[in-house]
Amino acid sequence: MGNNKIIGYTAGAFDLFHIGHLNLLKRSKEKCDYLIVGVTTDDLIEKTKNKKPVIPYEERIQIISALKCVDKVVIQDDLDKVKAWEKYNYNILFSGDDWKTSERWQGYVKELKKHNVSVEFLPYTKTTSSTILQETIKNFNGNYGGIK
Ligand code: CTP
């Protein structure tokens, strides 16, 4: 990596890859030169979201790796973004703004500031989520787009 390149970092489960994920990754890449994306392991998703991902880790990581807005994909087996900074030395941490008011994320803002690292909350895409997609599939029942 060149010395003055801005390294960005973001992480997530990225299960059932959807437009909200793509918006977040594209907007993150617009604000840095080199985007590192942490993909959450199946075990950590089970622990933190209390549900199993539909798409296994090995496949989620391949999907994220194939995106042109992503420069490097790494494993996220620990939620701690300060530990991730120690590993990857990023300059900006990105997240959807659904996390903005959470205590955990406010803690990251405070701690990372000491290292001159900023945290940017990008607009969450309200129309979709992995949970919404899971529910839609569950309720599908042979109906397409509400037409019976
Ligand atoms: N994200 C977003 N807009 C969405 C969904 C997610 O901007 N509609 C962002 C999140 O804020 C996070 C990243 O994408 O920074 C990864 O989120 P993830 O938890 O993998 O996706 P969700 O679809 O929110 O998953 P779930 O419904 O299981 O919570």
Tab-separated table of C-alpha atoms in Angstrom, residues 19-147:
chain	number	residue	atom	x	y	z
A	19	ILE	CA	-29.033	-3.541	-2.392
A	20	GLY	CA	-28.524	-2.159	1.145
A	21	HIS	CA	-25.197	-3.992	1.327
A	22	LEU	CA	-24.206	-2.782	-2.139
A	23	ASN	CA	-25.114	0.847	-1.312
A	24	LEU	CA	-23.022	0.707	1.847
A	25	LEU	CA	-19.972	-0.812	0.126
A	26	LYS	CA	-20.113	1.547	-2.864
A	27	ARG	CA	-20.509	4.634	-0.667
A	28	SER	CA	-17.651	3.462	1.549
A	29	LYS	CA	-15.344	2.996	-1.419
A	30	GLU	CA	-16.222	6.504	-2.674
A	31	LYS	CA	-14.716	7.862	0.547
A	32	CYS	CA	-11.429	5.934	0.595
A	33	ASP	CA	-8.758	4.582	-1.744
A	34	TYR	CA	-8.592	1.026	-0.495
A	35	LEU	CA	-11.582	-0.718	1.047
A	36	ILE	CA	-11.145	-3.676	3.384
A	37	VAL	CA	-14.311	-5.614	4.215
A	38	GLY	CA	-14.654	-7.952	7.176
A	39	VAL	CA	-17.111	-10.801	6.601
A	40	THR	CA	-18.625	-12.277	9.753
A	41	THR	CA	-18.177	-16.000	10.385
A	42	ASP	CA	-21.218	-18.274	10.711
A	43	ASP	CA	-20.412	-18.850	14.403
A	44	LEU	CA	-20.241	-15.146	15.233
A	45	ILE	CA	-23.541	-14.497	13.406
A	46	GLU	CA	-25.198	-17.239	15.441
A	47	LYS	CA	-23.834	-15.755	18.647
A	48	THR	CA	-24.635	-12.104	17.941
A	49	LYS	CA	-27.798	-12.230	15.800
A	50	ASN	CA	-29.269	-15.363	17.323
A	51	LYS	CA	-29.868	-16.918	13.908
A	52	LYS	CA	-27.972	-18.935	11.343
A	53	PRO	CA	-27.003	-17.265	8.064
A	54	VAL	CA	-28.733	-18.689	4.976
A	55	ILE	CA	-25.566	-18.372	2.904
A	56	PRO	CA	-22.454	-19.998	4.425
A	57	TYR	CA	-19.322	-17.959	5.203
A	58	GLU	CA	-17.261	-19.478	2.345
A	59	GLU	CA	-19.870	-18.327	-0.180
A	60	ARG	CA	-20.476	-14.909	1.391
A	61	ILE	CA	-16.747	-14.207	1.295
A	62	GLN	CA	-16.573	-15.134	-2.411
A	63	ILE	CA	-19.489	-12.834	-3.260
A	64	ILE	CA	-17.941	-9.848	-1.444
A	65	SER	CA	-14.514	-10.548	-2.991
A	66	ALA	CA	-15.968	-10.347	-6.490
A	67	LEU	CA	-17.245	-6.765	-6.096
A	68	LYS	CA	-15.235	-4.042	-7.827
A	69	CYS	CA	-15.744	-1.625	-4.914
A	70	VAL	CA	-13.979	-4.073	-2.553
A	71	ASP	CA	-10.187	-4.274	-2.473
A	72	LYS	CA	-9.630	-6.874	0.215
A	73	VAL	CA	-11.784	-9.264	2.193
A	74	VAL	CA	-10.894	-10.424	5.690
A	75	ILE	CA	-12.502	-12.623	8.323
A	76	GLN	CA	-14.575	-10.991	11.078
A	77	ASP	CA	-14.561	-13.481	13.966
A	78	ASP	CA	-14.645	-10.788	16.650
A	79	LEU	CA	-16.984	-7.758	16.587
A	80	ASP	CA	-14.408	-5.449	18.176
A	81	LYS	CA	-13.537	-2.769	15.599
A	82	VAL	CA	-10.627	-1.453	17.680
A	83	LYS	CA	-8.988	-4.881	17.490
A	84	ALA	CA	-9.649	-4.783	13.741
A	85	TRP	CA	-7.875	-1.403	13.594
A	86	GLU	CA	-4.862	-2.908	15.371
A	87	LYS	CA	-4.737	-5.544	12.635
A	88	TYR	CA	-5.513	-3.507	9.526
A	89	ASN	CA	-4.550	0.041	10.477
A	90	TYR	CA	-7.428	1.609	8.633
A	91	ASN	CA	-8.048	5.389	8.528
A	92	ILE	CA	-11.859	5.396	8.362
A	93	LEU	CA	-14.399	2.972	9.750
A	94	PHE	CA	-17.728	2.814	7.893
A	95	SER	CA	-21.100	1.556	9.029
A	96	GLY	CA	-24.759	1.974	8.223
A	97	ASP	CA	-26.336	4.638	10.417
A	98	ASP	CA	-28.576	2.051	12.114
A	99	TRP	CA	-25.623	1.672	14.545
A	100	LYS	CA	-25.017	5.371	15.133
A	101	THR	CA	-26.651	5.619	18.542
A	102	SER	CA	-25.518	2.244	19.887
A	103	GLU	CA	-23.298	2.342	22.946
A	104	ARG	CA	-20.837	-0.093	21.395
A	105	TRP	CA	-20.381	2.127	18.328
A	106	GLN	CA	-20.126	5.318	20.361
A	107	GLY	CA	-17.329	3.534	22.242
A	108	TYR	CA	-15.521	2.853	18.958
A	109	VAL	CA	-15.880	6.521	17.937
A	110	LYS	CA	-14.241	7.620	21.196
A	111	GLU	CA	-11.462	5.024	21.200
A	112	LEU	CA	-10.563	5.327	17.517
A	113	LYS	CA	-10.445	9.127	17.732
A	114	LYS	CA	-7.353	8.709	19.955
A	115	HIS	CA	-5.660	7.087	16.972
A	116	ASN	CA	-6.876	9.730	14.502
A	117	VAL	CA	-9.336	7.320	12.962
A	118	SER	CA	-12.779	8.606	12.030
A	119	VAL	CA	-16.047	6.693	11.991
A	120	GLU	CA	-18.523	7.493	9.231
A	121	PHE	CA	-22.140	6.415	9.441
A	122	LEU	CA	-23.671	6.096	5.983
A	123	PRO	CA	-27.407	6.153	5.232
A	124	TYR	CA	-29.036	2.817	5.996
A	125	THR	CA	-31.183	1.542	3.114
A	126	LYS	CA	-34.576	1.288	4.739
A	127	THR	CA	-36.355	-0.783	2.103
A	128	THR	CA	-34.505	-4.055	2.659
A	129	SER	CA	-32.446	-6.201	5.016
A	130	SER	CA	-31.415	-9.858	5.308
A	131	THR	CA	-34.158	-10.264	7.923
A	132	ILE	CA	-36.819	-8.790	5.604
A	133	LEU	CA	-35.654	-11.084	2.782
A	134	GLN	CA	-35.751	-14.124	5.057
A	135	GLU	CA	-39.293	-13.231	6.119
A	136	THR	CA	-40.352	-12.675	2.489
A	137	ILE	CA	-39.036	-16.098	1.473
A	138	LYS	CA	-40.686	-17.712	4.488
A	139	ASN	CA	-44.057	-16.179	3.616
A	140	PHE	CA	-43.688	-16.751	-0.120
A	141	ASN	CA	-46.126	-19.679	-0.251
A	142	GLY	CA	-46.153	-19.836	-4.021
A	143	ASN	CA	-47.337	-16.241	-4.387
A	144	TYR	CA	-45.305	-13.924	-6.550
A	145	GLY	CA	-45.375	-10.201	-5.871
A	146	GLY	CA	-48.727	-10.502	-4.160
A	147	ILE	CA	-50.442	-11.877	-7.298
